[in-house]
Tab-separated table of C-alpha atoms in Angstrom:
chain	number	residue	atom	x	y	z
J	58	UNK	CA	-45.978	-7.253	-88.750
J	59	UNK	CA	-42.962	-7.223	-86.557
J	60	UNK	CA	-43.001	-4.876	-84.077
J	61	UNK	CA	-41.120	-1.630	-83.707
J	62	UNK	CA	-38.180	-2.376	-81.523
J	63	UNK	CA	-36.176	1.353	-81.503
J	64	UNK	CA	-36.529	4.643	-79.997
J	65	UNK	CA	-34.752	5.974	-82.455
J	66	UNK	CA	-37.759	4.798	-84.808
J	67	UNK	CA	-39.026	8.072	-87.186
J	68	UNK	CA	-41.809	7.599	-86.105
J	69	UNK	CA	-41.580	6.741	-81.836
J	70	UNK	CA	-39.567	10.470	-82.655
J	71	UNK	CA	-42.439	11.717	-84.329
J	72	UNK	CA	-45.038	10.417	-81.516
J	73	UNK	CA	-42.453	12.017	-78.612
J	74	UNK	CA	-42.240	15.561	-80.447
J	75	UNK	CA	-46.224	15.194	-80.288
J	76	UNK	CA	-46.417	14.400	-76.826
J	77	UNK	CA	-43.986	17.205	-75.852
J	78	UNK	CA	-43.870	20.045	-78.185
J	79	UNK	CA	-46.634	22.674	-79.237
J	80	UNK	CA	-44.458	23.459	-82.100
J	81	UNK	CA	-44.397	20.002	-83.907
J	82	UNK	CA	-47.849	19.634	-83.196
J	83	UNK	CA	-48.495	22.557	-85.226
J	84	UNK	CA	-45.817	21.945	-88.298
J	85	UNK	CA	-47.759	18.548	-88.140
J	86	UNK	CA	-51.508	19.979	-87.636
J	87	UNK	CA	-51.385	16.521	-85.696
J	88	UNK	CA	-51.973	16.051	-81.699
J	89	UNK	CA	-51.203	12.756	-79.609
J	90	UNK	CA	-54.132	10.937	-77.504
J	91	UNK	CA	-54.113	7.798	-75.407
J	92	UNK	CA	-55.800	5.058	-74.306
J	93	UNK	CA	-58.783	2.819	-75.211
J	94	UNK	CA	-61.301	5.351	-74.316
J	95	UNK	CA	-60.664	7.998	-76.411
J	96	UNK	CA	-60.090	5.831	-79.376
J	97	UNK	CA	-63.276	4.669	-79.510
J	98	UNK	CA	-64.567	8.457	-79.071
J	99	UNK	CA	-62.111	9.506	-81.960
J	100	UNK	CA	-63.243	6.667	-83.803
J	101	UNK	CA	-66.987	7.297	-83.273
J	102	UNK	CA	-66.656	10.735	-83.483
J	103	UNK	CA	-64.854	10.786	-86.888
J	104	UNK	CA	-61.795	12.012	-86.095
J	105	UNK	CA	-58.796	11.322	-88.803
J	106	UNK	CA	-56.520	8.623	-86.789
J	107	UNK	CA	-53.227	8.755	-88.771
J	108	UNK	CA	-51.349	6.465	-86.730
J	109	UNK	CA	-51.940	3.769	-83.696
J	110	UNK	CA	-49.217	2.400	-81.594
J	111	UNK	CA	-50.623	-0.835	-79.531
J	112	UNK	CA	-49.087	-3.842	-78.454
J	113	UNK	CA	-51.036	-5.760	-80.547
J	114	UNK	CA	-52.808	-5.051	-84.056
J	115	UNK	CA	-55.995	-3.345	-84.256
J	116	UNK	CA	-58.303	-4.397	-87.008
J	117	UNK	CA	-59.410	-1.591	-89.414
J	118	UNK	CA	-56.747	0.977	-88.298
J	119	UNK	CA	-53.306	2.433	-88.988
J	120	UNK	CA	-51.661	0.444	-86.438
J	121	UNK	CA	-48.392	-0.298	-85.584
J	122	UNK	CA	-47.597	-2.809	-82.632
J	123	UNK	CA	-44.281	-1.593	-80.404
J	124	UNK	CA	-42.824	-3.253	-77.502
J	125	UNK	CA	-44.148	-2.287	-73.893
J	126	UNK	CA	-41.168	-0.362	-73.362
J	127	UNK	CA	-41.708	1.837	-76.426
J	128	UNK	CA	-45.503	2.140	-75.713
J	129	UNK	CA	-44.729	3.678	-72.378
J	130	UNK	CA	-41.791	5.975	-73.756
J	131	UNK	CA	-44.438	7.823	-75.998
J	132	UNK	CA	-47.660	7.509	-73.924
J	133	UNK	CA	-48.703	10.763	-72.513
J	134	UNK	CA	-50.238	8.269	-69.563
J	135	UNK	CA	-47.938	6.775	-66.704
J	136	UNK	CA	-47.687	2.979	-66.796
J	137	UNK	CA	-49.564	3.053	-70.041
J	138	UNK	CA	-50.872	-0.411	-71.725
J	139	UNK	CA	-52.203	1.857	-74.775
J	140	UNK	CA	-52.825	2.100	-77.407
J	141	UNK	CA	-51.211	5.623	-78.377
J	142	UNK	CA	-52.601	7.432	-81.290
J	143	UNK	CA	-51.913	10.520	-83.478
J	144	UNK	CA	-54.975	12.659	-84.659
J	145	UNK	CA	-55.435	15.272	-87.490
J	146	UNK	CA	-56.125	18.507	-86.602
J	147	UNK	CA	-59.535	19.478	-87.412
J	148	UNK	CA	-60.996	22.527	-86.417
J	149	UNK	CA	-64.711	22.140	-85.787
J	150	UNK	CA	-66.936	25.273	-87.328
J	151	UNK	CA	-69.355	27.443	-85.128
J	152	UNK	CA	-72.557	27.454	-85.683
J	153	UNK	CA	-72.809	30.593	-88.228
J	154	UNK	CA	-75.291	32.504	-85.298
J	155	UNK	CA	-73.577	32.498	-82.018
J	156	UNK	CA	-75.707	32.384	-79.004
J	157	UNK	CA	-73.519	30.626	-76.355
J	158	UNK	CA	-70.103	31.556	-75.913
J	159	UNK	CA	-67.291	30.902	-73.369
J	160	UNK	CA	-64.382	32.887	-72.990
J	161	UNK	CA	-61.102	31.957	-71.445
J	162	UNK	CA	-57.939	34.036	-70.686
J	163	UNK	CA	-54.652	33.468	-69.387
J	164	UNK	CA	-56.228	30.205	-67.911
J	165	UNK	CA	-52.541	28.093	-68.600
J	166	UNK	CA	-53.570	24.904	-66.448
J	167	UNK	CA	-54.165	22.104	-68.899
J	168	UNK	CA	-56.369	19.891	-67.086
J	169	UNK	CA	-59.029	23.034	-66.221
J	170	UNK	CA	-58.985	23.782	-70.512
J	171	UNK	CA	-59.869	20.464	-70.839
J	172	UNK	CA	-62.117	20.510	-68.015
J	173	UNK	CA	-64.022	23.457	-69.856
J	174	UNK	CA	-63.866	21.942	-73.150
J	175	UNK	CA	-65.738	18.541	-71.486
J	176	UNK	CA	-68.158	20.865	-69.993
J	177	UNK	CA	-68.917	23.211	-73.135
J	178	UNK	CA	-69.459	19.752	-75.096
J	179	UNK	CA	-72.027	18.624	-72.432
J	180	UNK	CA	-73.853	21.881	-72.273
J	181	UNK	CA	-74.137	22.588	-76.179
J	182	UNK	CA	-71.772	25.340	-76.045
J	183	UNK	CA	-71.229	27.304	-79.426
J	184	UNK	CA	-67.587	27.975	-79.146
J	185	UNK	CA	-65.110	28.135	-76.523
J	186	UNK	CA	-62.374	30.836	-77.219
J	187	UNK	CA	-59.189	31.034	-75.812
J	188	UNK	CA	-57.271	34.493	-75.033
J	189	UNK	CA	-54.085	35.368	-73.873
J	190	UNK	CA	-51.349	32.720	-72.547
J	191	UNK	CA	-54.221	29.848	-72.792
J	192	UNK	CA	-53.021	26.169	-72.434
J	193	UNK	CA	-52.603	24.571	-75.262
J	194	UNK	CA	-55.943	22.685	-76.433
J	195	UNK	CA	-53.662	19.882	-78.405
J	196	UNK	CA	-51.587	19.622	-75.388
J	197	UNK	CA	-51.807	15.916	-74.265
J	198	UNK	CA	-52.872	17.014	-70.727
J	199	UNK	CA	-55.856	19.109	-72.051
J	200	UNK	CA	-56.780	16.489	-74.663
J	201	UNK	CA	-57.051	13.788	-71.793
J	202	UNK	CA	-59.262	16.027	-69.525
J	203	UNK	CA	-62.054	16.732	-71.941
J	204	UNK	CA	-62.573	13.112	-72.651
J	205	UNK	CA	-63.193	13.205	-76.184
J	206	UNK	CA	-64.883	16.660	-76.344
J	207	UNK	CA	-62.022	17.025	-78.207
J	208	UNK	CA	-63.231	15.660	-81.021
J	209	UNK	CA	-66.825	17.546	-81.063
J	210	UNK	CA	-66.385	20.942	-79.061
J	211	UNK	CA	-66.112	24.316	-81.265
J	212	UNK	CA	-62.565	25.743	-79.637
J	213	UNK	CA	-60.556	28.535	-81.082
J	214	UNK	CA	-57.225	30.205	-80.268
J	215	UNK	CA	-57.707	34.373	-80.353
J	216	UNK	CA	-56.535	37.580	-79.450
J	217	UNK	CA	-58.610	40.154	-77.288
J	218	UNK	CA	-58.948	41.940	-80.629
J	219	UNK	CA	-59.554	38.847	-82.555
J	220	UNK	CA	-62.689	38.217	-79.831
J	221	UNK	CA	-63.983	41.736	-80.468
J	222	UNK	CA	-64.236	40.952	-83.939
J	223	UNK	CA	-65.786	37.364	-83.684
J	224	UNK	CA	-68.102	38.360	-81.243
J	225	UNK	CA	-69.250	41.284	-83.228
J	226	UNK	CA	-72.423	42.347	-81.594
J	227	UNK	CA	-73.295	39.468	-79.028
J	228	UNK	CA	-72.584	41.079	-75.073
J	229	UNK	CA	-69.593	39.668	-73.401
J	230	UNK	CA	-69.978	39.793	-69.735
J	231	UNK	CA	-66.306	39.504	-67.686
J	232	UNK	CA	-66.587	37.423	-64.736
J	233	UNK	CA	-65.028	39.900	-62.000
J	234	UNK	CA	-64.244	40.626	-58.146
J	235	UNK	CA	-65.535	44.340	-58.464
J	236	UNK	CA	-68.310	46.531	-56.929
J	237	UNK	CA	-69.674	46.569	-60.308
J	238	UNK	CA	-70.130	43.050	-60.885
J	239	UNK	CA	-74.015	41.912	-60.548
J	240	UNK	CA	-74.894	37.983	-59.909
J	241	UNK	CA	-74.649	36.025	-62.257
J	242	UNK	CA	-78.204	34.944	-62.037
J	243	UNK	CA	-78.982	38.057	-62.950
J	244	UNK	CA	-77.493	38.163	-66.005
J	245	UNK	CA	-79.970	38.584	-69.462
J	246	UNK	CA	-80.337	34.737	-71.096
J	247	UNK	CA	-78.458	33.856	-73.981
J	248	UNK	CA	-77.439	35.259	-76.632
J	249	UNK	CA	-74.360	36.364	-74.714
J	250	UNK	CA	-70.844	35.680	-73.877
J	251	UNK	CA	-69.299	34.894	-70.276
J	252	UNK	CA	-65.772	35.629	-70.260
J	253	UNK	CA	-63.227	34.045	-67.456
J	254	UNK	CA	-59.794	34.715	-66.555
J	255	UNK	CA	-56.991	32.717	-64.206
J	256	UNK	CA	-57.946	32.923	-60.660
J	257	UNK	CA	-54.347	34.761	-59.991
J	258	UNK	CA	-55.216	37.695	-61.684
J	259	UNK	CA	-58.766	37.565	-63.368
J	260	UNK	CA	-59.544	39.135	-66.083
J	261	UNK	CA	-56.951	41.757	-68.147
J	262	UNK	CA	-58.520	45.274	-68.007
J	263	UNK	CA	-58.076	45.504	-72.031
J	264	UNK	CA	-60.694	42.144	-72.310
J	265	UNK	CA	-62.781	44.150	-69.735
J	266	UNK	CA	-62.586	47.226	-71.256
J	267	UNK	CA	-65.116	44.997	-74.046
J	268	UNK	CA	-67.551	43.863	-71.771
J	269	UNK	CA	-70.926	45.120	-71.441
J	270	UNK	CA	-71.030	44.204	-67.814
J	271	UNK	CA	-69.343	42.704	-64.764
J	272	UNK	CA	-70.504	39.835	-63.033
J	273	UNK	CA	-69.815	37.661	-60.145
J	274	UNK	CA	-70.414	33.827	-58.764
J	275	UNK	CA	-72.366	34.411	-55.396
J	276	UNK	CA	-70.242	32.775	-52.628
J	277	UNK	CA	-69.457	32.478	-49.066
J	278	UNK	CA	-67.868	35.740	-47.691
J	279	UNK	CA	-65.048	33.133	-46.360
J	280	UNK	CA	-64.520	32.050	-49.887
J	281	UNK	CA	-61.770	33.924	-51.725
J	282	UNK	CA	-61.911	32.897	-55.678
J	283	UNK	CA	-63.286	29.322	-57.645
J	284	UNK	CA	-61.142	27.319	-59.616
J	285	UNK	CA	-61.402	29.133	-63.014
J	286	UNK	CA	-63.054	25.414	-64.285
J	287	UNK	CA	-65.462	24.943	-61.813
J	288	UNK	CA	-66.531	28.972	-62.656
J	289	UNK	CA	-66.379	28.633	-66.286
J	290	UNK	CA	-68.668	25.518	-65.725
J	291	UNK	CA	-71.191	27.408	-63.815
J	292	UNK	CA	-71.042	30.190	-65.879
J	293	UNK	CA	-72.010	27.791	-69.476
J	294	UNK	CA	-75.007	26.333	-66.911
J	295	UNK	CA	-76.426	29.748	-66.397
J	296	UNK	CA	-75.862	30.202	-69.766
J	297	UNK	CA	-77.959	27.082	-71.064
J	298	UNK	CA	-80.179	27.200	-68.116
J	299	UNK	CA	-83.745	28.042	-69.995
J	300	UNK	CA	-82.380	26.025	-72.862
J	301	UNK	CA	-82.045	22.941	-70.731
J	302	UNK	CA	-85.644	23.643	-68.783
């Protein structure tokens, strides 16, 4: 099979629109991943792989080879040998009980959505919801960081009174900088929900406002705030603590 030679190729235009735009990933229900890695966890995860671009063929795939040049054009990587793939989008259900239940708002840095995603995946997470201005979990960036959670990890997109409603009765607890806020060790175990916001401005007081309770990461009085990935992560530990014992 000769390979593709043009960037103005349909489909190098339909693997840059991927790469760059939330909006064709969603007229698409597609999303763009890279490198050998996370082929092999799409592939062994059973993730739909509509389309591989490699520089050479790849047995038992949809693959089409492209020059070097063309690889790194549409690679979401820098200096990229590939192979660049395209993904269905496939929504993975919650369990129908949810026990175990990260919250994220306004948290817009890719790499720390992806870094939660990774970490829900590891700690058996039920479902990771997003609130508010929330990177985009199809966004290459994201994708990359939660190397291949991706492809297993519960994750939905939500208002704050779209969480109200899938929540329904399970506590929420709002991580928080307040007076109010007890450790989080103290917390009751799971079932419950640990909600986290960007460390500019935490938490919106309308997602607090649903909380049962405040709580707060114990911490040097030197130490200001946590990167909202590193507190997420503790919070899903102390979440699946007793579960892990």
């Amino acid at each position: 099979m000769e390979a593709i030679r043009s960037r103005q190729n349909e489909l190098i235009k339909r693997f840059i629109s991927l790469g760059s735009d939330g909006k064709a990933r969603l007229e698409s229900g597609e999303y763009l991943c890279a490198g050998e890695t996370m082929l092999r966890e799409a592939s062994v995860s059973g993730a739909e792989i509509t389309c591989v671009l490699a520089l050479e063929e790849l047995l038992g795939l949809p693959c089409r080879t492209v020059t070097p040049e063309l690889l790194r054009a549409v690679s979401p990587l820098q200096n990229s040998t590939g192979p660049v793939f395209s993904v269905r989008m496939r929504p993975l259900p919650p369990p129908e009980t949810l026990r175990r239940v990260m919250v994220l708002e306004n948290v817009q840095d890719p790499g720390n959505v992806g870094t939660v995603l990774r970490t829900a995946d590891a700690f058996g997470i039920d479902l990771v919801a997003l609130c508010g201005a929330c990177a985009d979990p199809y966004n290459p960036k994201t994708v990359r960081a939660t190397m291949g959670a991706i492809f297993r990890q519960p994750v939905v997109k939500t208002s704050v009174s779209g969480l109200e409603e899938l929540l329904g009765d399970l506590p929420l607890y709002g991580a928080a900088l307040s007076s109010e806020a007890v450790d989080i060790r103290q917390l009751p175990p799971a079932p419950l929900a640990i909600a986290v916001g960007n460390e500019g401005k935490g938490l919106s007081s309308e997602l607090l406002a649903l909380c049962r309770g405040q709580t707060i990461i114990p911490m040097r009085p030197s130490a200001e705030s946590l990167n909202a990935a590193v507190a997420a992560s503790i919070a899903m530990w102390e979440m699946t603590r007793t579960w892990l014992d």
